[in-house]
Amino acid sequence: MRPLLGVVALVTLVSPGLACPAPCSCSTKKNGRLLAECAYRELRDVPRGLSPNVTILTLSANRLGRLGRASLAEAPELQSLWLGYNHISAVEPGTFAALPHLKNLDLSHNRLADFPWQDLRNLSALQILKLSNNRLAAVPRGALAGLRELRSLWLNDNELATLARGTFEGLPALAQLQLFHNPFNCSCKLFWLKEWAHGTSVVLSRAGSTLCAAPARLRGRPVTDIPGALCVPPSAQLTYLSGPAAAGPRDGPTLTLHCSVAGSPPPEIRWQIRTAGRRVDIHGPTVARDGGAKAGRQRFLAFKNGTMAIPDFGKEDEGTYTCLAVNDVGTRDVSINVALAGSANPAEELPRDDPQAGHASGHSCAKGDELDPSGMGEKLVIVYRVSGEARSSAGAREFRLGILLLALGLLLW
Ligand SMILES: *[C@@H]1O[C@H](CO)[C@@H](O)[C@H](O)[C@H]1NC(C)=O
Ligand SMILES: *[C@@H]1O[C@H](CO)[C@@H](O)[C@H](O)[C@H]1NC(C)=O
Ligand SMILES: *[C@@H]1O[C@H](CO)[C@@H](O)[C@H](O)[C@H]1NC(C)=O
Ligand SMILES: *[C@@H]1O[C@H](CO)[C@@H](O)[C@H](O)[C@H]1NC(C)=O
């Protein structure tokens, strides 16, 4: 062993450009690239003594078991790294991040249950990524984002049961994708993949072998064939009602909002309330079925049926009320802006008579158009506090409220 090491050391001293680890054979290709050929050598570790100029390193069909962070530090110019058919079960994060010129990375036919996904952020030149025939059970959301040169991605023959919506977005060069032979769970969470596959120019190789493993009724069916009727994105409509004044300290009216939603699976309703002084996010009902508050005193009463009530509505409750309908297929939100006008004679406070209010509603329209091309812009609802005299006749008050809201043209669908 000693004489051999001596020769390697000598070679390194005499001609550093051609340094080549003993088990490998190195050569300069026509295009001047330096190739280190170390495949089929029964290697258990990445050999030491690589030239810092090596651009192609083949280590396929060896017995590599684990890649440590420094294992490739000698070869920062690598463009192609072939590591297929090894026993690699772990790669330390950072191992690939130091290879910014990497174009081809083959880790197929290994034993990876995880991959240092964050390293991909440094591999902006990557064109081909082969992770097929491993044990990967997940691709983290956004893991591939930013691989603007990525042309070919192999994830077939892994243990992927689902993929996050948008996994293949932000990959403008992607031309070929392999996902077959994974145990996909074709719940509505994966429905986006069907729609993406139908709408993209990326070739999904062997789509007919990219099959559902669950649920039972879809087992064996291609992912691209999940029946559309099962998975419908949410829709939502927000309506409101201004009710009689509560017997609260301020005699404020009760504002009732109702969010009616549809979709499959049935959407869950969430509320987001943004007032000048607070931000409240409500997931699920805050009021039990029997009407009792679930946890102490609640300012905003959210019922299971999509109704939200704000009793004794006051100035500090003014703000934006958003209903979100969420299911496995997607999310839909609808918002209204609510303002309180306090006057015995609300007609005097019509927005057009009030420069501030007029400005606010105009702003809200413009903002809605900008942010929401679907036309579901924010609406402004004005809740009026009515004086003591007017409140003595409930009928008169409701009449007046109705007329005002109609006059303002602010009725919601
Ligand atoms: C690497 O390549 C550069 C340019 O081709 C050359 O000048 C340099 O001597 C090489 N370095 C080594 C260590 O081979
Ligand atoms: C990876 O990229 C980040 C941000 O661009 C940089 O700070 C970091 O040093 C890079 N990592 C390596 C190992 O080069
Ligand atoms: C499939 O996904 C659905 C929805 O996320 C989940 O409820 C179900 O348990 C999963 N089925 C399997 C077999 O993992
Ligand atoms: C929802 O439930 C609450 C409490 O049971 C009830 O007051 C309200 O009228 C219901 N809303 C609708 C639209 O049925």
Short mmCIF file of C-alpha atoms in Angstrom, two decimals, residues 29 31 33-37 50 53-60 72 75-83 96 99-106 125-128 151:
data_model
loop_
_atom_site.label_atom_id
_atom_site.label_comp_id
_atom_site.label_asym_id
_atom_site.label_seq_id
_atom_site.Cartn_x
_atom_site.Cartn_y
_atom_site.Cartn_z
CA LYS A 29 -11.92 15.35 -22.50
CA ASN A 31 -13.67 20.08 -24.50
CA ARG A 33 -13.06 19.05 -19.04
CA LEU A 34 -11.40 16.83 -16.52
CA LEU A 35 -13.08 13.48 -15.92
CA ALA A 36 -12.43 11.33 -12.88
CA GLU A 37 -13.77 7.85 -13.54
CA LEU A 50 -9.23 14.69 -6.63
CA ASN A 53 -10.40 21.15 -11.57
CA VAL A 54 -12.34 17.91 -11.97
CA THR A 55 -15.71 18.63 -13.63
CA ILE A 56 -17.08 15.11 -14.09
CA LEU A 57 -16.95 12.54 -11.31
CA THR A 58 -18.41 9.09 -11.75
CA LEU A 59 -18.83 7.08 -8.58
CA SER A 60 -21.67 4.86 -9.77
CA LEU A 72 -16.85 16.58 -2.19
CA ALA A 75 -13.99 19.26 -6.27
CA PRO A 76 -15.82 22.61 -6.24
CA GLU A 77 -15.87 22.81 -10.05
CA LEU A 78 -17.99 19.66 -10.47
CA GLN A 79 -20.62 19.86 -13.18
CA SER A 80 -21.63 16.20 -13.28
CA LEU A 81 -21.78 13.89 -10.32
CA TRP A 82 -22.84 10.30 -10.86
CA LEU A 83 -23.63 8.46 -7.63
CA PHE A 96 -23.98 19.63 -2.49
CA LEU A 99 -20.99 22.73 -5.84
CA PRO A 100 -22.52 25.78 -7.51
CA HIS A 101 -21.69 24.63 -11.07
CA LEU A 102 -23.45 21.29 -10.76
CA LYS A 103 -25.62 20.51 -13.80
CA ASN A 104 -26.18 16.77 -13.44
CA LEU A 105 -26.78 14.96 -10.17
CA ASP A 106 -27.61 11.28 -10.19
CA ALA A 125 -27.30 25.57 -12.69
CA LEU A 126 -28.85 22.13 -12.09
CA GLN A 127 -30.37 20.60 -15.23
CA ILE A 128 -30.86 16.94 -14.40
CA ARG A 151 -34.93 20.04 -17.43
#
